[in-house]
XYZ file of C-alpha atoms in Angstrom:
567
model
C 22.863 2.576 -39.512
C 26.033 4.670 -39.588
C 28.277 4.989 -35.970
C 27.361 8.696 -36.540
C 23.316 7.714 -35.813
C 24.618 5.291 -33.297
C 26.453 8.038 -31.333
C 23.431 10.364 -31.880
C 21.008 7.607 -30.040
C 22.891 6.915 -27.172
C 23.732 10.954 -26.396
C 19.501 10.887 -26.581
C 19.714 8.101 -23.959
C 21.845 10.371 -21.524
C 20.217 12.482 -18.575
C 21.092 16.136 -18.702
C 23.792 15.306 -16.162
C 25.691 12.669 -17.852
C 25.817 15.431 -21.062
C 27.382 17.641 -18.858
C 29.895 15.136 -17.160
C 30.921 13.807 -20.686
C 31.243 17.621 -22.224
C 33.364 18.487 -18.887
C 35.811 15.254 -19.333
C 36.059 16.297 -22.860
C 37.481 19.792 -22.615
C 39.454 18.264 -19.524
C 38.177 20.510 -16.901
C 39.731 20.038 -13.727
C 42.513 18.138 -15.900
C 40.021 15.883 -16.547
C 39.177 14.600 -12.883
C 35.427 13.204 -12.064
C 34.801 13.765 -8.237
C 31.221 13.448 -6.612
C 30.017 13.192 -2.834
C 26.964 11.703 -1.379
C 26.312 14.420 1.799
C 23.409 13.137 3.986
C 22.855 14.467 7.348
C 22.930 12.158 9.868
C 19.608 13.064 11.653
C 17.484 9.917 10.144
C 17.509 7.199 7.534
C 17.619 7.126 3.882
C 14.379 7.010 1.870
C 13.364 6.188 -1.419
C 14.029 9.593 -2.193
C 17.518 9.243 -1.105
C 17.913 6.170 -3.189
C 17.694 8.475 -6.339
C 20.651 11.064 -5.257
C 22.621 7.858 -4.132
C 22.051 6.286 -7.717
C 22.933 9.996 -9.855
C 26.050 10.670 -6.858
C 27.524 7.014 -6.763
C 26.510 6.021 -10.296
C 27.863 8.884 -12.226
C 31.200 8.424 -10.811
C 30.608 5.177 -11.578
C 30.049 5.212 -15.078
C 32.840 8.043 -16.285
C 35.894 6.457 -13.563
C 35.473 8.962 -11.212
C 35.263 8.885 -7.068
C 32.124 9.500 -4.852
C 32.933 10.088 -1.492
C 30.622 9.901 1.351
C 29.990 12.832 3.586
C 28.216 12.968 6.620
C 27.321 16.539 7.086
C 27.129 16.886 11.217
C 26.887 20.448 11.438
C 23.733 19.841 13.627
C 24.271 17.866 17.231
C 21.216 18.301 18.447
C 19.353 15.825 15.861
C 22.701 13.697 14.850
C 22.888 10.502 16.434
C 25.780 7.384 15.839
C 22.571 4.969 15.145
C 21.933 7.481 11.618
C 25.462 7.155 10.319
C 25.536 3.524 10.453
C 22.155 2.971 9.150
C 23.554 5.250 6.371
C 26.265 3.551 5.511
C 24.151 0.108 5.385
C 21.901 1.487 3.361
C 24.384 2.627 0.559
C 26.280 -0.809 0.194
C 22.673 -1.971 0.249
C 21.725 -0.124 -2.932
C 24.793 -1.835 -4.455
C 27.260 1.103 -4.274
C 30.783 1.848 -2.231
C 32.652 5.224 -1.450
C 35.839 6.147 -1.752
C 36.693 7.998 1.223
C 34.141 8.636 4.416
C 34.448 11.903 5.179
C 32.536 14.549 7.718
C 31.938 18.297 7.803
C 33.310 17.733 11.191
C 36.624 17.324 10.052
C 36.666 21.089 8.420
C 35.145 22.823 11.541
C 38.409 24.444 12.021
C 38.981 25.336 8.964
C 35.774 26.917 9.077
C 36.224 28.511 11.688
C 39.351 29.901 10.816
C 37.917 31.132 7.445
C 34.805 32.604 9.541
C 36.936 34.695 11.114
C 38.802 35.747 8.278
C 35.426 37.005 7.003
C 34.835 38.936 10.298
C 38.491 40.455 9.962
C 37.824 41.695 5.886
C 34.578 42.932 7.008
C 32.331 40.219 5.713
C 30.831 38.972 8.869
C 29.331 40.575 11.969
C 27.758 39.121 15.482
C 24.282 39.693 15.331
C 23.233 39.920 19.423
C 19.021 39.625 17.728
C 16.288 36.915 18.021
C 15.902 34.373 15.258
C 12.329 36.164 15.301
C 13.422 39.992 15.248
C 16.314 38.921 11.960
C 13.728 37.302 9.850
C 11.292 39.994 10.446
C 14.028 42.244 9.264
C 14.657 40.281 6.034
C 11.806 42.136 3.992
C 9.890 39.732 1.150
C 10.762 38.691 -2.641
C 9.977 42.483 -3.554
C 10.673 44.355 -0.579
C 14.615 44.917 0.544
C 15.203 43.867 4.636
C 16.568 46.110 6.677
C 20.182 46.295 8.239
C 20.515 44.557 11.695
C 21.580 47.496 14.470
C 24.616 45.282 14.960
C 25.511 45.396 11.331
C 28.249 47.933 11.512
C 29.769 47.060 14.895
C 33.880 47.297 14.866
C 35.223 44.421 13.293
C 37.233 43.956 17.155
C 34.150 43.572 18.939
C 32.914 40.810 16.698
C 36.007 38.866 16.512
C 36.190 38.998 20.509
C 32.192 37.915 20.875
C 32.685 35.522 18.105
C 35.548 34.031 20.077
C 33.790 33.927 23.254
C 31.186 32.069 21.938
C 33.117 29.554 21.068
C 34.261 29.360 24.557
C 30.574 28.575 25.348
C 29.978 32.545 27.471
C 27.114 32.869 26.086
C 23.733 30.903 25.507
C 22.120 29.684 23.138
C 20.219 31.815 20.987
C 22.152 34.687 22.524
C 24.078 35.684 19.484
C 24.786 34.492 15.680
C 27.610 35.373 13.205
C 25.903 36.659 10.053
C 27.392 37.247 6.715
C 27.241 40.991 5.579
C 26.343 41.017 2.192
C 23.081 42.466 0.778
C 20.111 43.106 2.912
C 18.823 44.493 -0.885
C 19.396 41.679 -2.832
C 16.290 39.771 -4.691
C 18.173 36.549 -3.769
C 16.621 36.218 -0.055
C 19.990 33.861 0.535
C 22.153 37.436 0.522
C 20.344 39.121 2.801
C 22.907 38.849 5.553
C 22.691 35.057 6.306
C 23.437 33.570 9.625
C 26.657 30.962 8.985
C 27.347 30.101 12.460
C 25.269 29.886 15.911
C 25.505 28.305 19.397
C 24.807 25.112 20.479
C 26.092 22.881 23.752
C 24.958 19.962 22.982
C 28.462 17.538 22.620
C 28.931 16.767 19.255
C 29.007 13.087 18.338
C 32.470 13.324 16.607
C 34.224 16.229 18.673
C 32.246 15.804 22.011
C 32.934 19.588 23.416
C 35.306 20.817 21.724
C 33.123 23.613 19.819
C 30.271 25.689 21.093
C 29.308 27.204 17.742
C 28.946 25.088 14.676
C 28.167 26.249 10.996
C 25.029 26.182 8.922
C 24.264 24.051 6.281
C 24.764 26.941 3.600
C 27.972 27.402 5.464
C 29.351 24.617 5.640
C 28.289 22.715 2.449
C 29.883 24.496 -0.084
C 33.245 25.052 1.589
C 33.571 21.392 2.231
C 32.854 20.319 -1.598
C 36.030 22.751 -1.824
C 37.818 21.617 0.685
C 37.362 18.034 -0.640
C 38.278 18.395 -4.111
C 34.496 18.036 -5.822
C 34.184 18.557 -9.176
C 30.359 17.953 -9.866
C 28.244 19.026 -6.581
C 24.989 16.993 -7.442
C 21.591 17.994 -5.543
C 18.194 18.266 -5.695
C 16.437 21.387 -7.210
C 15.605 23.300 -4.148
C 18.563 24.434 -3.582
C 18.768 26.321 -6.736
C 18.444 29.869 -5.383
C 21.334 28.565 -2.603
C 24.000 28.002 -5.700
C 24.728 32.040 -5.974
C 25.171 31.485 -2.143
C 27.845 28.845 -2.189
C 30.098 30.437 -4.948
C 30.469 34.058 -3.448
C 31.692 31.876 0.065
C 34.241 30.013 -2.517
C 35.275 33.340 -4.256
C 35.939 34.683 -0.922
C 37.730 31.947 0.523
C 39.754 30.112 -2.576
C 42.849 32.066 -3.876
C 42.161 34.287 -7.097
C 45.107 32.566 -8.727
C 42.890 28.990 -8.647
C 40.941 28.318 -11.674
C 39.588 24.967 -9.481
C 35.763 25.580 -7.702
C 33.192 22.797 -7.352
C 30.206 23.389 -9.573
C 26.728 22.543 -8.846
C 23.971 20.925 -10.673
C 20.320 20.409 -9.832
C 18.228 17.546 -10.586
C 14.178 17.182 -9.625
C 13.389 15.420 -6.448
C 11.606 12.084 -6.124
C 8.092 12.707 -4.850
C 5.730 9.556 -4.891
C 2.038 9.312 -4.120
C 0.585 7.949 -0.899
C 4.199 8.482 0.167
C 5.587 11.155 2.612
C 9.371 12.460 2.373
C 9.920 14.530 5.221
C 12.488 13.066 7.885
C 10.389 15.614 10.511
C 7.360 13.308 10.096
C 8.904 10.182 9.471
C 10.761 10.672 12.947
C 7.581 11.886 14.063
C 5.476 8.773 12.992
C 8.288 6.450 14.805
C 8.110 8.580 18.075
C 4.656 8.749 18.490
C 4.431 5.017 18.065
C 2.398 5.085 14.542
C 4.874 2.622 12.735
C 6.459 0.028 14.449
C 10.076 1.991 13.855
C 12.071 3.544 10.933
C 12.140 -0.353 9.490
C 8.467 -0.776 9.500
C 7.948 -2.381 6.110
C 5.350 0.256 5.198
C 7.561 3.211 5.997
C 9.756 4.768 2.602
C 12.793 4.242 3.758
C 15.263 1.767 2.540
C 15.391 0.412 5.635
C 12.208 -0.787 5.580
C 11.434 -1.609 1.879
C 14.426 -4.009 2.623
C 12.053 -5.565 5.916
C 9.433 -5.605 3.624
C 11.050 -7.891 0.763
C 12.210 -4.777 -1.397
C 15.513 -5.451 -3.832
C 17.936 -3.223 -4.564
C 17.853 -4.599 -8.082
C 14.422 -3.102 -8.195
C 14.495 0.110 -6.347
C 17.687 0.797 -9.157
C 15.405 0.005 -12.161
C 12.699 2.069 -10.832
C 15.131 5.122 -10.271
C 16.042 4.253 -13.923
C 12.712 4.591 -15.268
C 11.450 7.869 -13.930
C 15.136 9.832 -15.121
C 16.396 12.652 -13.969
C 15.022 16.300 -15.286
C 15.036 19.828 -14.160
C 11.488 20.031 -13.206
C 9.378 18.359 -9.917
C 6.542 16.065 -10.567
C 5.005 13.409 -8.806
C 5.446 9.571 -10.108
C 2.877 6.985 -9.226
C 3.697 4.440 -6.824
C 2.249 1.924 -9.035
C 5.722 2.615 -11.331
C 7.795 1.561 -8.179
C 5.599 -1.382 -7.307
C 5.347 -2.774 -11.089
C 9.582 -2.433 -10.505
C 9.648 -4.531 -7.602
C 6.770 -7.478 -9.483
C 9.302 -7.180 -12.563
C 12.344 -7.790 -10.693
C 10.908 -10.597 -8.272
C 9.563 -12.127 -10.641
C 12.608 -13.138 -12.318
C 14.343 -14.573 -9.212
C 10.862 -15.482 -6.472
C 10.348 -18.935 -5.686
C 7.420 -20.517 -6.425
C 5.732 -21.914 -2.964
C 2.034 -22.809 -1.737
C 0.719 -20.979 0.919
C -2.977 -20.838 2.016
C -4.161 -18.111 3.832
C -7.513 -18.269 4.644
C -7.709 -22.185 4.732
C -10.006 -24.745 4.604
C -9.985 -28.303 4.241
C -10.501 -30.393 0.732
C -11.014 -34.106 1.409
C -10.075 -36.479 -1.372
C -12.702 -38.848 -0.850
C -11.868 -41.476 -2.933
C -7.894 -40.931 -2.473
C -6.864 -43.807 -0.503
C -6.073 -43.295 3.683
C -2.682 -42.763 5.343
C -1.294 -42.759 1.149
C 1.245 -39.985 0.284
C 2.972 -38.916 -3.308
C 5.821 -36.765 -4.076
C 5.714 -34.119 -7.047
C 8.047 -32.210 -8.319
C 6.703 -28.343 -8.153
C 8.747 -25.493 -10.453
C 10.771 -23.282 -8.125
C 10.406 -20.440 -11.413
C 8.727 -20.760 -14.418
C 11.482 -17.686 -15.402
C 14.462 -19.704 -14.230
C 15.258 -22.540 -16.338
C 18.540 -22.933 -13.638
C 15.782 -22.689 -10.716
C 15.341 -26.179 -10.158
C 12.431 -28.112 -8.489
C 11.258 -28.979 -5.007
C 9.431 -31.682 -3.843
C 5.603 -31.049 -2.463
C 3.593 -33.818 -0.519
C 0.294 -34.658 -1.646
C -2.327 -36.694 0.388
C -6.347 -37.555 0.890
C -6.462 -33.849 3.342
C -5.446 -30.782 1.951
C -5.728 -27.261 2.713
C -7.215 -25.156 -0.212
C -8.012 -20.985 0.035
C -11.835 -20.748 1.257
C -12.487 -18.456 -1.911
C -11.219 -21.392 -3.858
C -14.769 -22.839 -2.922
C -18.518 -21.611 -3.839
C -21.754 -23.473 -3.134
C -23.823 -21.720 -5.818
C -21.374 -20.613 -8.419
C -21.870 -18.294 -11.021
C -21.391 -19.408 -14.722
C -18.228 -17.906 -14.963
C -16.381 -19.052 -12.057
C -13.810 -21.671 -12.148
C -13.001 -22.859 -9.630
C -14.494 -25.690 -6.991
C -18.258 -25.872 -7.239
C -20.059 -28.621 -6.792
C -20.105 -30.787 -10.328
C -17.166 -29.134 -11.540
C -13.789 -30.112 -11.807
C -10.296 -28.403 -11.289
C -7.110 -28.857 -11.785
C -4.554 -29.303 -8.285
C -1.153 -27.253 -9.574
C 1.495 -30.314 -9.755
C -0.801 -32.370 -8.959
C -4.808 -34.253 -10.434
C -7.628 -32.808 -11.412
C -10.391 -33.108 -9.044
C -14.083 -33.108 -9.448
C -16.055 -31.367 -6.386
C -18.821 -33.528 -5.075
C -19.945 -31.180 -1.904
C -19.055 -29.796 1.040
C -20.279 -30.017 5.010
C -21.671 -27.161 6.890
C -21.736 -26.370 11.088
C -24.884 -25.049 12.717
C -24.442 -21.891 11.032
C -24.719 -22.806 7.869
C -20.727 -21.768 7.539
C -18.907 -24.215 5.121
C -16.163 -26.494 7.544
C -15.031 -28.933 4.761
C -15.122 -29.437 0.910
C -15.411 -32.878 -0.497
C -14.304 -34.001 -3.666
C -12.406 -37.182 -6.221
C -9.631 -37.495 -7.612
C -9.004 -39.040 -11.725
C -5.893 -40.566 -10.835
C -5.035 -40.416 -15.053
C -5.113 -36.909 -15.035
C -1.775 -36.556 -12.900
C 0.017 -33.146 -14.343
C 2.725 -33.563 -16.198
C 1.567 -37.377 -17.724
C 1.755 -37.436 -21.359
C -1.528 -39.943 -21.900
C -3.955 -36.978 -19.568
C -5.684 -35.463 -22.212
C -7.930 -34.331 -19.521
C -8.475 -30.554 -19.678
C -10.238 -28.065 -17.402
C -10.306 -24.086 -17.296
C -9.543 -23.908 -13.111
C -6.127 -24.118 -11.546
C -5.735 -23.584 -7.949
C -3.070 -23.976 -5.063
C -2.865 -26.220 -2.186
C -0.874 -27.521 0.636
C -0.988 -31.127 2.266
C -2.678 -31.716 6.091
C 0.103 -34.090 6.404
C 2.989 -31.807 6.557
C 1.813 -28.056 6.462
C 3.714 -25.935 9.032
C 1.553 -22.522 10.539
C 2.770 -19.163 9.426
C 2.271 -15.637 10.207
C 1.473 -13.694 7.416
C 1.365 -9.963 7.625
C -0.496 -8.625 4.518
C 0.785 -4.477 4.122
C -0.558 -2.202 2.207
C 0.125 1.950 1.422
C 0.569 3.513 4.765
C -1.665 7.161 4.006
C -5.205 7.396 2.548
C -4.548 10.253 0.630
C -2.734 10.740 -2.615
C -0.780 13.626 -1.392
C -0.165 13.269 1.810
C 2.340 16.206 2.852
C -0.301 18.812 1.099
C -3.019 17.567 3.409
C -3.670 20.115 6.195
C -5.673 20.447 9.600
C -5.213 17.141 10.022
C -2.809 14.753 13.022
C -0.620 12.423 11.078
C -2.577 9.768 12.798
C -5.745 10.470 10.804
C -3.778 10.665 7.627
C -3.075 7.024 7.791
C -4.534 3.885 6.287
C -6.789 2.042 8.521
C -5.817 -1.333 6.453
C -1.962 -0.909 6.054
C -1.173 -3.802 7.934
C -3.815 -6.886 8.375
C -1.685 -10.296 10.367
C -3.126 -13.358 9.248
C -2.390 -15.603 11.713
C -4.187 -19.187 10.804
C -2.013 -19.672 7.182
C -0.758 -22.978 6.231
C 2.114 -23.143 3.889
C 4.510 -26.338 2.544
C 7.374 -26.926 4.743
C 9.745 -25.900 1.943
C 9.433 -21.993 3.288
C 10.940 -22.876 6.598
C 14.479 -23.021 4.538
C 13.913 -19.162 3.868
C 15.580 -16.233 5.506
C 15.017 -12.562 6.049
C 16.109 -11.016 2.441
C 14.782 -14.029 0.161
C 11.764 -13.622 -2.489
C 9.007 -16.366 -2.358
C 5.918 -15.696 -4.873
C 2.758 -17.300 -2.736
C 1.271 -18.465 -6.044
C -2.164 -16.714 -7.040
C -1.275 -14.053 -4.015
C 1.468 -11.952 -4.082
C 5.416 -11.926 -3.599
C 6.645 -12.492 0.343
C 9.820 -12.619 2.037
C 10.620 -14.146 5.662
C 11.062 -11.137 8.312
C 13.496 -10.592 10.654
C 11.947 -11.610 13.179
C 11.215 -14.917 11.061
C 12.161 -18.190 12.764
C 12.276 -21.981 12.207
C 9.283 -22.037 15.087
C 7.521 -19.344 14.447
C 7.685 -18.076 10.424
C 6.634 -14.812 9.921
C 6.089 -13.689 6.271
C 5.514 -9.597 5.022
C 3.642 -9.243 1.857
C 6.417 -7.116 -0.847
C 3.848 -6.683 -3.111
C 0.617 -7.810 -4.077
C 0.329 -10.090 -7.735
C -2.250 -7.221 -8.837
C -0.138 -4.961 -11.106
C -2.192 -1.445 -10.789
C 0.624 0.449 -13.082
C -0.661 -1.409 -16.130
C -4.003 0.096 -15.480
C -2.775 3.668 -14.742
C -0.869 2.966 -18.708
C -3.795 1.478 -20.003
C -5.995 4.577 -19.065
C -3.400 6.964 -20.747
């Protein structure tokens, strides 16, 4: 294969992105300098969807030796809060990505100020004394133009003064805006006179009171790329129609002699099924008490996929797999699941745990006796090692593992049929005992001690394998089984309904009666166990030596084969 192919393949590989980063370096625009930002707002925590504009922001600059900076874009003090920006910043080292400098639209509010009233003086910019009702009404539709505001044409003196004084805090809020004169005509609805600054009192987490009137987002966002030094402005493609926007604010405010200006590109957002993205109803499901906070492990934000067992190995790989395109689409959660089983199980330890136990007596295994055997920590890990499991006469074995009248085809403990113990014999079930009810309390059955797994001279072979922990040293464990948190496949387009009857009935069941090998006791919050024949675990944080709590990451049962099966 000649380099020529070999260069052809790998510019296939590359997003639509990357082809424009590497064509950029190439004809050395902006002498050749690579700058991104990451700009969340710090009014609630990162979500999956998040996760893919931190992996395109961080990982682009990244790749080509450029910088991503992170901005926290505070324009807002009435939703911003300290707890956000630190969550934020967790989040993003989490994912396995720094910044180079921490920035804050904060830090250009004079600046934008100053340039907002250089806008007012050139005729650009107006205080608007209407409603927020009576200005939209007077921005017309997609093919009808809005009409001017009365205020439109008022002397460029009287704004500046009113513009001033509410700064000063005069006035209340709602009680003016500073709009943008540009074109109540225009088929962009972004022109039609925007409002780029309005008051608010509420002290600012950053500047306390130091400003009564803060910028909007369309305000703000652009001038700070500029004032920052961004090359590539990455975001999501909603804000599309805002691009035209942001460059006639940076043609107004850089100098004509500049050939520098940030440039924006738009990528698709990450929408997933049985998953909503909204931070409105994510705040809303915390504050009405539906999820058990913003780190409940079935909520979509990092936050709590990290609670839940989540790596950021996996959430990376799944971001990798879905790409980045210039149209929206919605990717089964099955794909980000079957991420999370591939990852895990590369680095899970292997442990028994019973969850719905009952007890197997070795009948003819002698009394008070005890063995050590050596179980795999991972099959995928020849570096993984071994631990040490106790086995005695008692054990605890999964009540499914058990059936009184069995089918042909099941293979498991039935009375007359045999089974192999993982690590350990094979047994051959010989009954069980019942209570009054006719419920099944104990399962009896022997042991061929030359049948020992592992022994060279057991030629002894049988089709059932199951799990099991000793009665002699099992320790209790909570185990909270989650599944998806909303019924429907699309939540956010369901309508008439109260969050609370979107939800899943069974996305959380706490099993409270497991037995599990003392060996998990050495685990903390962040580790990956695989309960074998269950699913993939990790210790909580509220996990302790005397009371182990366990969340289910993800169940063994890998649906996304299925969904690629059926296509």
């Amino acid at each position: 294969m000649s380099d020529e192919t070999n260069k052809t393949e790998e510019r296939k590989s590359l997003n639509f992105i990357e082809q424009i980063v590497e064509k950029n370096l190439a004809e050395k625009l902006n002498d050749g300098r690579l700058q991104t930002r990451f700009p969340p707002e710090p009014n609630g925590y990162l979500h999956i969807g998040h996760a893919k504009a931190v992996c395109m922001d961080f990982g682009i600059a990244q790749k080509y030796g450029g910088v991503c900076n992170l901005r926290f874009d505070d324009t807002n003090p009435t939703k911003e809060d300290v707890e956000y920006v630190d969550a934020i910043r967790e989040d993003i080292k989490w994912l396995g990505f720094e910044w180079g400098n921490e920035y804050y639209a904060s830090d250009y509010f004079q600046q934008l100020y100053d340039f907002a009233v250089d806008l007012i003086k050139k005729g650009h910019a107006y205080v608007d004394e209407q409603t927020s009702q009576q200005i939209a009404d007077q921005k017309g539709t997609p093919t009808t133009p809005g009409t001017d505001s009365p205020y439109r044409n008022r002397p460029v003196e009287e704004s500046l003064d009113l513009f001033q004084r509410m700064n000063a805090g005069e006035f209340p809020e709602g009680a003016m805006t500073l709009r943008a004169k540009i074109d109540m005509a225009s088929s962009n609805m972004h022109f039609r006179d925007p409002i780029i600054y309005r008051i608010i009192h509420t002290p600012h987490h950053r500047t306390g009171t130091s400003w009564h009137v803060y910028p909007m987002y369309d305000f703000a966002h652009g001038q700070s790329d500029y004032f920052e030094g961004v090359t590539h402005s990455i975001c999501t493609l909603e804000f599309v129609p805002h691009r035209p926007l942001y460059d006639y604010f940076i043609d107004l405010l850089k100098p004509q002699e500049s050939n520098y200006r940030p440039r924006q590109y738009e990528f698709n957002r990450l929408n997933l099924t049985y998953t909503m993205m909204s931070k409105r109803k994510l705040l809303a499901l915390v504050q009405q008490g539906l999820v058990a906070g913003w780190d409940d492990p079935r909520m979509p934000t990092l936050c709590g996929y990290r609670r839940r067992g989540y790596t950021p190995e996996a959430i990376r790989n799944f971001i990798d797999k879905i790409g980045y395109t210039k149209y929206d689409g919605m990717i089964d959660v099955a794909l980000l699941e079957h991420a999370v089983r591939e990852d895990l199980n590369k680095r899970a330890t292997r442990v028994a745990a019973v969850l719905d136990p009952i007890k197997l007596v070795i009948t003819n295994y002698p009394e008070g006796q005890t063995e050590q055997f050596d179980a795999i920590n991972n099959p995928e890990d020849e570096a993984a090692g071994t631990h040490k499991v106790t086995f005695a006469r008692e054990l605890y074995i999964e009540r499914e593992d058990f059936m009184e009248d069995a089918p042909k085809k099941y293979f498991r403990l039935s009375p007359g049929r045999e089974v192999r113990l993982q690590s350990a014999y094979i047994v051959s079930c010989t009954g069980c005992a019942k209570d009054d009810q006719g419920n099944v309390t104990e399962v009896y059955a022997e042991y061929l001690p030359e049948t020992l797994s592992g022994r060279s001279d057991s030629a002894r072979k049988c089709k059932g394998t199951i799990h099991w922990v000793s009665c002699t040293d099992a320790v209790d464990v909570e185990v909270r089984l989650y599944d998806r948190l909303f019924i429907d496949e699309d939540p956010s387009a369901v309508e008439g309904k109260e969050l609370a009857e979107l939800l899943n009935p069974d996305s959380l069941k706490v099993l409270h009666n497991c037995k599990a090998e003392p060996f998990l006791l050495q685990g903390k919050a962040g580790d990956s166990y695989q309960f074998k024949r269950v699913g993939y675990f990790s210790p909580d944080i509220d996990s302790t030596k005397e009371k182990p709590v366990f969340n289910r990451t993800v169940s063994l049962k890998d649906t996304w084969k299925k969904v690629v099966a059926k296509e």
